[in-house]
Amino acid sequence: MSADSNTTTPSNPFIPQIKLHIFGSRIPALLDTGSTLSFVSCNLIPSTQQLYPWDMGTIEMMDGSGCTPLGFTKIKFRLGMKIFKRNFVVLDSSDILVLGMDFLKTSKVVLDLDQGVLSFKNHPHLKFPIFFQPSSQHLGKNFSNYH
């Protein structure tokens, strides 16, 4: 399967993403079932956004190193016409927005990676396209998982 096909298989190391409307912009968000929490880079949030202290210790990165978050913030974002307000851990990292299991589970998200569609268990008629980005073009040390 080619990288241009916008689909994936378990043997292709592609990262699923969805486009969110956040802070007046349309931004790709990684859909990460391996991350317990949702993350946002500090440079994606406005300076007026309230930042709350982080007191839960370090975050374990994919490469095993530790990272201390700058704090957390409540962010309102839109997916289609559906509006969400969630806590995001704020990291001093490259431009990245990650929807982790805290969002995926509580929102009852259904990911159909074969069809490239995100929907919701309680609203199956709401369907949004998932885009796939090759993992070699993204992430590295800045991408975090909280274990």
Short mmCIF file of N, CA and C in Angstrom, two decimals:
data_model
loop_
_atom_site.label_atom_id
_atom_site.label_comp_id
_atom_site.label_asym_id
_atom_site.label_seq_id
_atom_site.Cartn_x
_atom_site.Cartn_y
_atom_site.Cartn_z
N MET A 1 0.85 -1.17 0.00
CA MET A 1 0.00 0.00 0.00
C MET A 1 0.89 1.23 0.00
N SER A 2 0.59 2.21 -0.79
CA SER A 2 1.45 3.38 -0.90
C SER A 2 1.12 4.41 0.18
N ALA A 3 2.10 5.25 0.45
CA ALA A 3 1.90 6.31 1.45
C ALA A 3 0.88 7.33 0.98
N ASP A 4 0.65 7.40 -0.32
CA ASP A 4 -0.30 8.37 -0.86
C ASP A 4 -1.74 7.93 -0.71
N SER A 5 -1.97 6.69 -0.33
CA SER A 5 -3.33 6.16 -0.32
C SER A 5 -4.17 6.65 0.86
N ASN A 6 -3.52 7.29 1.88
CA ASN A 6 -4.24 7.79 3.04
C ASN A 6 -4.94 6.69 3.82
N THR A 7 -4.49 5.46 3.67
CA THR A 7 -5.00 4.35 4.46
C THR A 7 -3.83 3.68 5.12
N THR A 8 -4.10 2.74 5.98
CA THR A 8 -3.03 2.07 6.71
C THR A 8 -3.36 0.61 6.92
N THR A 9 -2.36 -0.15 7.22
CA THR A 9 -2.51 -1.53 7.64
C THR A 9 -1.64 -1.70 8.86
N PRO A 10 -1.82 -2.77 9.65
CA PRO A 10 -0.99 -2.95 10.83
C PRO A 10 0.50 -3.00 10.51
N SER A 11 0.89 -3.37 9.30
CA SER A 11 2.31 -3.43 8.97
C SER A 11 2.87 -2.08 8.54
N ASN A 12 2.02 -1.09 8.29
CA ASN A 12 2.47 0.25 7.92
C ASN A 12 2.55 1.12 9.17
N PRO A 13 3.72 1.71 9.46
CA PRO A 13 3.84 2.55 10.66
C PRO A 13 3.33 3.96 10.41
N PHE A 14 2.03 4.12 10.34
CA PHE A 14 1.41 5.42 10.10
C PHE A 14 0.72 5.89 11.37
N ILE A 15 0.68 7.20 11.55
CA ILE A 15 0.09 7.80 12.73
C ILE A 15 -1.28 8.37 12.35
N PRO A 16 -2.37 7.90 13.01
CA PRO A 16 -3.70 8.45 12.69
C PRO A 16 -3.87 9.85 13.29
N GLN A 17 -4.46 10.74 12.48
CA GLN A 17 -4.71 12.11 12.90
C GLN A 17 -6.11 12.53 12.51
N ILE A 18 -6.60 13.54 13.19
CA ILE A 18 -7.88 14.15 12.86
C ILE A 18 -7.71 15.66 12.94
N LYS A 19 -8.45 16.39 12.13
CA LYS A 19 -8.35 17.86 12.14
C LYS A 19 -9.35 18.43 13.13
N LEU A 20 -8.85 19.25 14.07
CA LEU A 20 -9.68 19.92 15.07
C LEU A 20 -9.68 21.42 14.82
N HIS A 21 -10.75 22.06 15.22
CA HIS A 21 -10.81 23.52 15.23
C HIS A 21 -10.53 23.95 16.66
N ILE A 22 -9.39 24.64 16.82
CA ILE A 22 -8.95 25.01 18.16
C ILE A 22 -8.28 26.38 18.09
N PHE A 23 -8.66 27.29 18.98
CA PHE A 23 -8.11 28.64 19.01
C PHE A 23 -8.21 29.34 17.65
N GLY A 24 -9.31 29.09 16.94
CA GLY A 24 -9.54 29.75 15.66
C GLY A 24 -8.78 29.17 14.48
N SER A 25 -8.09 28.06 14.68
CA SER A 25 -7.33 27.43 13.60
C SER A 25 -7.73 25.96 13.47
N ARG A 26 -7.46 25.43 12.30
CA ARG A 26 -7.68 24.00 12.06
C ARG A 26 -6.33 23.32 12.21
N ILE A 27 -6.20 22.45 13.22
CA ILE A 27 -4.92 21.84 13.58
C ILE A 27 -5.05 20.33 13.59
N PRO A 28 -4.06 19.62 13.04
CA PRO A 28 -4.10 18.15 13.12
C PRO A 28 -3.78 17.68 14.54
N ALA A 29 -4.54 16.72 15.01
CA ALA A 29 -4.32 16.12 16.33
C ALA A 29 -4.03 14.63 16.14
N LEU A 30 -3.00 14.15 16.80
CA LEU A 30 -2.69 12.73 16.77
C LEU A 30 -3.69 11.98 17.63
N LEU A 31 -4.14 10.83 17.18
CA LEU A 31 -5.03 9.96 17.94
C LEU A 31 -4.15 8.86 18.52
N ASP A 32 -3.88 8.94 19.82
CA ASP A 32 -2.90 8.04 20.43
C ASP A 32 -3.52 7.16 21.51
N THR A 33 -3.81 5.92 21.16
CA THR A 33 -4.38 4.97 22.13
C THR A 33 -3.33 4.50 23.13
N GLY A 34 -2.06 4.80 22.90
CA GLY A 34 -1.00 4.42 23.83
C GLY A 34 -0.69 5.49 24.85
N SER A 35 -1.36 6.63 24.76
CA SER A 35 -1.13 7.73 25.67
C SER A 35 -2.31 7.85 26.62
N THR A 36 -2.04 7.85 27.90
CA THR A 36 -3.11 7.94 28.90
C THR A 36 -3.77 9.31 28.89
N LEU A 37 -2.97 10.35 28.64
CA LEU A 37 -3.46 11.73 28.69
C LEU A 37 -3.36 12.40 27.33
N SER A 38 -4.02 13.55 27.22
CA SER A 38 -3.94 14.37 26.02
C SER A 38 -2.91 15.47 26.24
N PHE A 39 -2.18 15.84 25.19
CA PHE A 39 -1.07 16.79 25.29
C PHE A 39 -1.21 17.90 24.25
N VAL A 40 -0.63 19.05 24.59
CA VAL A 40 -0.54 20.16 23.65
C VAL A 40 0.80 20.85 23.87
N SER A 41 1.40 21.32 22.78
CA SER A 41 2.64 22.09 22.87
C SER A 41 2.32 23.48 23.37
N CYS A 42 3.22 24.04 24.16
CA CYS A 42 2.99 25.38 24.71
C CYS A 42 2.88 26.43 23.61
N ASN A 43 3.55 26.22 22.47
CA ASN A 43 3.48 27.23 21.41
C ASN A 43 2.20 27.14 20.59
N LEU A 44 1.32 26.20 20.87
CA LEU A 44 0.02 26.13 20.19
C LEU A 44 -1.08 26.84 20.97
N ILE A 45 -0.80 27.18 22.23
CA ILE A 45 -1.84 27.82 23.05
C ILE A 45 -1.54 29.32 23.17
N PRO A 46 -2.58 30.14 23.19
CA PRO A 46 -2.37 31.58 23.32
C PRO A 46 -1.76 31.92 24.68
N SER A 47 -1.03 33.02 24.73
CA SER A 47 -0.40 33.44 26.00
C SER A 47 -1.44 33.79 27.05
N THR A 48 -2.67 34.08 26.63
CA THR A 48 -3.73 34.41 27.58
C THR A 48 -4.40 33.17 28.18
N GLN A 49 -4.07 31.99 27.65
CA GLN A 49 -4.68 30.75 28.13
C GLN A 49 -4.18 30.45 29.54
N GLN A 50 -5.10 30.18 30.46
CA GLN A 50 -4.72 29.89 31.85
C GLN A 50 -4.00 28.56 31.94
N LEU A 51 -2.86 28.56 32.61
CA LEU A 51 -2.07 27.37 32.82
C LEU A 51 -2.11 27.02 34.30
N TYR A 52 -2.52 25.78 34.60
CA TYR A 52 -2.61 25.32 35.97
C TYR A 52 -1.35 24.51 36.31
N PRO A 53 -0.94 24.51 37.58
CA PRO A 53 0.28 23.79 37.96
C PRO A 53 0.13 22.28 37.76
N TRP A 54 1.23 21.66 37.39
CA TRP A 54 1.30 20.20 37.22
C TRP A 54 2.01 19.64 38.44
N ASP A 55 1.37 18.71 39.15
CA ASP A 55 1.99 18.14 40.35
C ASP A 55 2.00 16.61 40.33
N MET A 56 1.97 16.05 39.12
CA MET A 56 1.92 14.59 39.01
C MET A 56 3.25 13.99 38.56
N GLY A 57 4.34 14.74 38.68
CA GLY A 57 5.65 14.20 38.36
C GLY A 57 6.00 14.28 36.88
N THR A 58 6.95 13.46 36.48
CA THR A 58 7.43 13.50 35.11
C THR A 58 6.59 12.61 34.20
N ILE A 59 6.66 12.90 32.93
CA ILE A 59 6.00 12.14 31.87
C ILE A 59 7.07 11.29 31.21
N GLU A 60 6.77 10.04 30.98
CA GLU A 60 7.72 9.17 30.29
C GLU A 60 7.55 9.33 28.79
N MET A 61 8.65 9.64 28.12
CA MET A 61 8.66 9.81 26.67
C MET A 61 8.76 8.44 26.01
N MET A 62 8.47 8.41 24.71
CA MET A 62 8.56 7.14 23.98
C MET A 62 9.96 6.54 24.02
N ASP A 63 10.98 7.39 24.09
CA ASP A 63 12.35 6.88 24.12
C ASP A 63 12.81 6.53 25.53
N GLY A 64 11.91 6.63 26.52
CA GLY A 64 12.23 6.26 27.89
C GLY A 64 12.71 7.42 28.74
N SER A 65 13.00 8.56 28.14
CA SER A 65 13.45 9.72 28.92
C SER A 65 12.25 10.35 29.63
N GLY A 66 12.53 11.19 30.60
CA GLY A 66 11.48 11.87 31.35
C GLY A 66 11.33 13.31 30.93
N CYS A 67 10.14 13.85 31.10
CA CYS A 67 9.84 15.23 30.75
C CYS A 67 8.90 15.78 31.83
N THR A 68 9.19 16.97 32.32
CA THR A 68 8.31 17.60 33.29
C THR A 68 7.41 18.58 32.56
N PRO A 69 6.10 18.36 32.59
CA PRO A 69 5.17 19.27 31.91
C PRO A 69 5.23 20.68 32.51
N LEU A 70 4.86 21.66 31.69
CA LEU A 70 4.78 23.04 32.15
C LEU A 70 3.55 23.27 33.01
N GLY A 71 2.56 22.40 32.86
CA GLY A 71 1.30 22.51 33.57
C GLY A 71 0.21 21.84 32.77
N PHE A 72 -1.03 22.20 33.05
CA PHE A 72 -2.14 21.72 32.23
C PHE A 72 -3.11 22.86 32.03
N THR A 73 -3.94 22.73 31.00
CA THR A 73 -4.91 23.77 30.68
C THR A 73 -6.19 23.14 30.15
N LYS A 74 -7.28 23.86 30.30
CA LYS A 74 -8.57 23.42 29.76
C LYS A 74 -8.73 24.06 28.39
N ILE A 75 -8.99 23.23 27.40
CA ILE A 75 -9.11 23.72 26.02
C ILE A 75 -10.46 23.31 25.45
N LYS A 76 -11.12 24.30 24.83
CA LYS A 76 -12.36 24.03 24.10
C LYS A 76 -11.98 23.85 22.64
N PHE A 77 -12.44 22.76 22.04
CA PHE A 77 -12.17 22.53 20.62
C PHE A 77 -13.40 21.96 19.95
N ARG A 78 -13.39 22.05 18.62
CA ARG A 78 -14.55 21.59 17.85
C ARG A 78 -14.11 20.54 16.85
N LEU A 79 -14.90 19.50 16.77
CA LEU A 79 -14.74 18.45 15.77
C LEU A 79 -16.05 18.41 15.01
N GLY A 80 -16.03 18.90 13.77
CA GLY A 80 -17.29 19.08 13.05
C GLY A 80 -18.09 20.14 13.80
N MET A 81 -19.32 19.83 14.16
CA MET A 81 -20.16 20.76 14.93
C MET A 81 -20.18 20.39 16.41
N LYS A 82 -19.48 19.35 16.79
CA LYS A 82 -19.47 18.90 18.18
C LYS A 82 -18.35 19.62 18.94
N ILE A 83 -18.71 20.22 20.07
CA ILE A 83 -17.76 20.99 20.88
C ILE A 83 -17.38 20.18 22.12
N PHE A 84 -16.09 20.19 22.42
CA PHE A 84 -15.55 19.48 23.58
C PHE A 84 -14.76 20.47 24.42
N LYS A 85 -14.68 20.21 25.72
CA LYS A 85 -13.80 20.96 26.61
C LYS A 85 -13.06 19.93 27.45
N ARG A 86 -11.74 19.90 27.31
CA ARG A 86 -10.93 18.88 27.96
C ARG A 86 -9.65 19.47 28.53
N ASN A 87 -9.09 18.78 29.51
CA ASN A 87 -7.78 19.13 30.04
C ASN A 87 -6.71 18.58 29.11
N PHE A 88 -5.68 19.38 28.89
CA PHE A 88 -4.52 18.98 28.12
C PHE A 88 -3.27 19.26 28.94
N VAL A 89 -2.35 18.33 28.96
CA VAL A 89 -1.05 18.53 29.59
C VAL A 89 -0.22 19.38 28.62
N VAL A 90 0.41 20.43 29.14
CA VAL A 90 1.17 21.36 28.30
C VAL A 90 2.65 21.00 28.37
N LEU A 91 3.24 20.78 27.19
CA LEU A 91 4.64 20.41 27.08
C LEU A 91 5.43 21.48 26.34
N ASP A 92 6.69 21.59 26.70
CA ASP A 92 7.61 22.45 25.97
C ASP A 92 8.22 21.59 24.87
N SER A 93 7.52 21.51 23.74
CA SER A 93 7.93 20.61 22.65
C SER A 93 7.53 21.23 21.32
N SER A 94 7.83 20.50 20.26
CA SER A 94 7.45 20.96 18.92
C SER A 94 5.93 21.03 18.81
N ASP A 95 5.44 21.62 17.74
CA ASP A 95 3.99 21.76 17.54
C ASP A 95 3.34 20.40 17.52
N ILE A 96 2.67 20.06 18.61
CA ILE A 96 2.00 18.77 18.66
C ILE A 96 0.74 18.88 19.50
N LEU A 97 -0.29 18.21 19.04
CA LEU A 97 -1.55 18.11 19.75
C LEU A 97 -1.92 16.64 19.73
N VAL A 98 -2.10 16.06 20.90
CA VAL A 98 -2.36 14.63 21.03
C VAL A 98 -3.67 14.42 21.78
N LEU A 99 -4.57 13.65 21.18
CA LEU A 99 -5.77 13.20 21.88
C LEU A 99 -5.46 11.80 22.41
N GLY A 100 -5.34 11.70 23.71
CA GLY A 100 -5.02 10.43 24.35
C GLY A 100 -6.26 9.69 24.80
N MET A 101 -6.02 8.62 25.55
CA MET A 101 -7.13 7.77 26.00
C MET A 101 -8.09 8.49 26.92
N ASP A 102 -7.66 9.53 27.63
CA ASP A 102 -8.59 10.28 28.46
C ASP A 102 -9.73 10.85 27.63
N PHE A 103 -9.44 11.32 26.43
CA PHE A 103 -10.47 11.81 25.53
C PHE A 103 -11.16 10.66 24.78
N LEU A 104 -10.37 9.77 24.21
CA LEU A 104 -10.93 8.70 23.38
C LEU A 104 -11.92 7.83 24.14
N LYS A 105 -11.60 7.50 25.39
CA LYS A 105 -12.47 6.62 26.17
C LYS A 105 -13.70 7.36 26.70
N THR A 106 -13.50 8.53 27.32
CA THR A 106 -14.64 9.23 27.91
C THR A 106 -15.62 9.74 26.85
N SER A 107 -15.13 10.02 25.66
CA SER A 107 -16.01 10.48 24.58
C SER A 107 -16.59 9.32 23.78
N LYS A 108 -16.19 8.09 24.15
CA LYS A 108 -16.67 6.88 23.48
C LYS A 108 -16.38 6.90 21.98
N VAL A 109 -15.12 7.25 21.66
CA VAL A 109 -14.68 7.32 20.27
C VAL A 109 -14.53 5.92 19.71
N VAL A 110 -14.97 5.75 18.48
CA VAL A 110 -14.79 4.51 17.73
C VAL A 110 -13.86 4.84 16.56
N LEU A 111 -12.71 4.17 16.51
CA LEU A 111 -11.76 4.37 15.42
C LEU A 111 -11.85 3.20 14.46
N ASP A 112 -12.21 3.48 13.22
CA ASP A 112 -12.20 2.47 12.17
C ASP A 112 -11.03 2.80 11.26
N LEU A 113 -9.88 2.20 11.56
CA LEU A 113 -8.66 2.53 10.83
C LEU A 113 -8.68 1.96 9.42
N ASP A 114 -9.41 0.88 9.19
CA ASP A 114 -9.52 0.33 7.83
C ASP A 114 -10.26 1.30 6.91
N GLN A 115 -11.33 1.89 7.43
CA GLN A 115 -12.13 2.84 6.63
C GLN A 115 -11.61 4.27 6.77
N GLY A 116 -10.74 4.51 7.75
CA GLY A 116 -10.22 5.86 7.97
C GLY A 116 -11.27 6.81 8.50
N VAL A 117 -12.04 6.34 9.51
CA VAL A 117 -13.16 7.13 10.03
C VAL A 117 -13.16 7.10 11.56
N LEU A 118 -13.40 8.27 12.15
CA LEU A 118 -13.63 8.39 13.59
C LEU A 118 -15.11 8.66 13.77
N SER A 119 -15.74 7.93 14.70
CA SER A 119 -17.14 8.19 15.04
C SER A 119 -17.28 8.05 16.55
N PHE A 120 -18.49 8.17 17.03
CA PHE A 120 -18.76 8.08 18.46
C PHE A 120 -19.80 6.99 18.70
N LYS A 121 -19.57 6.20 19.73
CA LYS A 121 -20.48 5.08 20.04
C LYS A 121 -21.92 5.58 20.22
N ASN A 122 -22.07 6.72 20.91
CA ASN A 122 -23.42 7.25 21.17
C ASN A 122 -23.99 8.08 20.03
N HIS A 123 -23.16 8.38 19.02
CA HIS A 123 -23.59 9.17 17.86
C HIS A 123 -22.94 8.60 16.61
N PRO A 124 -23.29 7.36 16.21
CA PRO A 124 -22.61 6.71 15.09
C PRO A 124 -22.79 7.43 13.75
N HIS A 125 -23.79 8.30 13.64
CA HIS A 125 -24.00 9.04 12.39
C HIS A 125 -22.97 10.16 12.20
N LEU A 126 -22.31 10.58 13.29
CA LEU A 126 -21.25 11.59 13.19
C LEU A 126 -19.95 10.89 12.82
N LYS A 127 -19.46 11.13 11.61
CA LYS A 127 -18.24 10.47 11.13
C LYS A 127 -17.27 11.53 10.62
N PHE A 128 -16.01 11.35 10.97
CA PHE A 128 -14.97 12.30 10.60
C PHE A 128 -13.80 11.55 9.99
N PRO A 129 -13.21 12.10 8.93
CA PRO A 129 -12.09 11.40 8.28
C PRO A 129 -10.83 11.41 9.14
N ILE A 130 -10.16 10.27 9.15
CA ILE A 130 -8.85 10.14 9.80
C ILE A 130 -7.81 10.23 8.70
N PHE A 131 -6.75 10.99 8.95
CA PHE A 131 -5.64 11.10 8.03
C PHE A 131 -4.45 10.37 8.62
N PHE A 132 -3.60 9.85 7.77
CA PHE A 132 -2.45 9.08 8.25
C PHE A 132 -1.17 9.75 7.81
N GLN A 133 -0.26 9.90 8.75
CA GLN A 133 1.05 10.49 8.48
C GLN A 133 2.10 9.44 8.78
N PRO A 134 3.07 9.26 7.89
CA PRO A 134 4.15 8.30 8.19
C PRO A 134 4.85 8.65 9.49
N SER A 135 5.05 7.67 10.35
CA SER A 135 5.65 7.92 11.66
C SER A 135 7.08 8.40 11.57
N SER A 136 7.78 8.10 10.49
CA SER A 136 9.17 8.54 10.35
C SER A 136 9.26 10.04 10.14
N GLN A 137 8.15 10.70 9.77
CA GLN A 137 8.16 12.15 9.52
C GLN A 137 7.76 12.95 10.75
N HIS A 138 7.55 12.30 11.87
CA HIS A 138 6.99 13.01 13.01
C HIS A 138 7.50 12.43 14.31
N LEU A 139 7.24 13.10 15.35
CA LEU A 139 7.36 12.64 16.71
C LEU A 139 8.76 12.64 17.28
N GLY A 140 9.49 11.54 17.14
CA GLY A 140 10.80 11.48 17.76
C GLY A 140 10.71 11.66 19.25
N LYS A 141 11.68 12.35 19.85
CA LYS A 141 11.78 12.49 21.28
C LYS A 141 10.70 13.39 21.87
N ASN A 142 10.13 14.29 21.07
CA ASN A 142 9.16 15.23 21.62
C ASN A 142 7.79 14.63 21.87
N PHE A 143 7.50 13.49 21.31
CA PHE A 143 6.20 12.88 21.47
C PHE A 143 6.16 12.12 22.78
N SER A 144 5.12 12.35 23.58
CA SER A 144 5.08 11.82 24.93
C SER A 144 3.97 10.83 25.16
N ASN A 145 4.24 9.89 26.02
CA ASN A 145 3.23 8.98 26.55
C ASN A 145 3.31 9.05 28.07
N TYR A 146 2.21 9.12 28.73
CA TYR A 146 2.17 9.11 30.18
C TYR A 146 1.84 7.70 30.61
N HIS A 147 2.72 7.08 31.35
CA HIS A 147 2.52 5.68 31.77
C HIS A 147 2.24 5.59 33.25
#
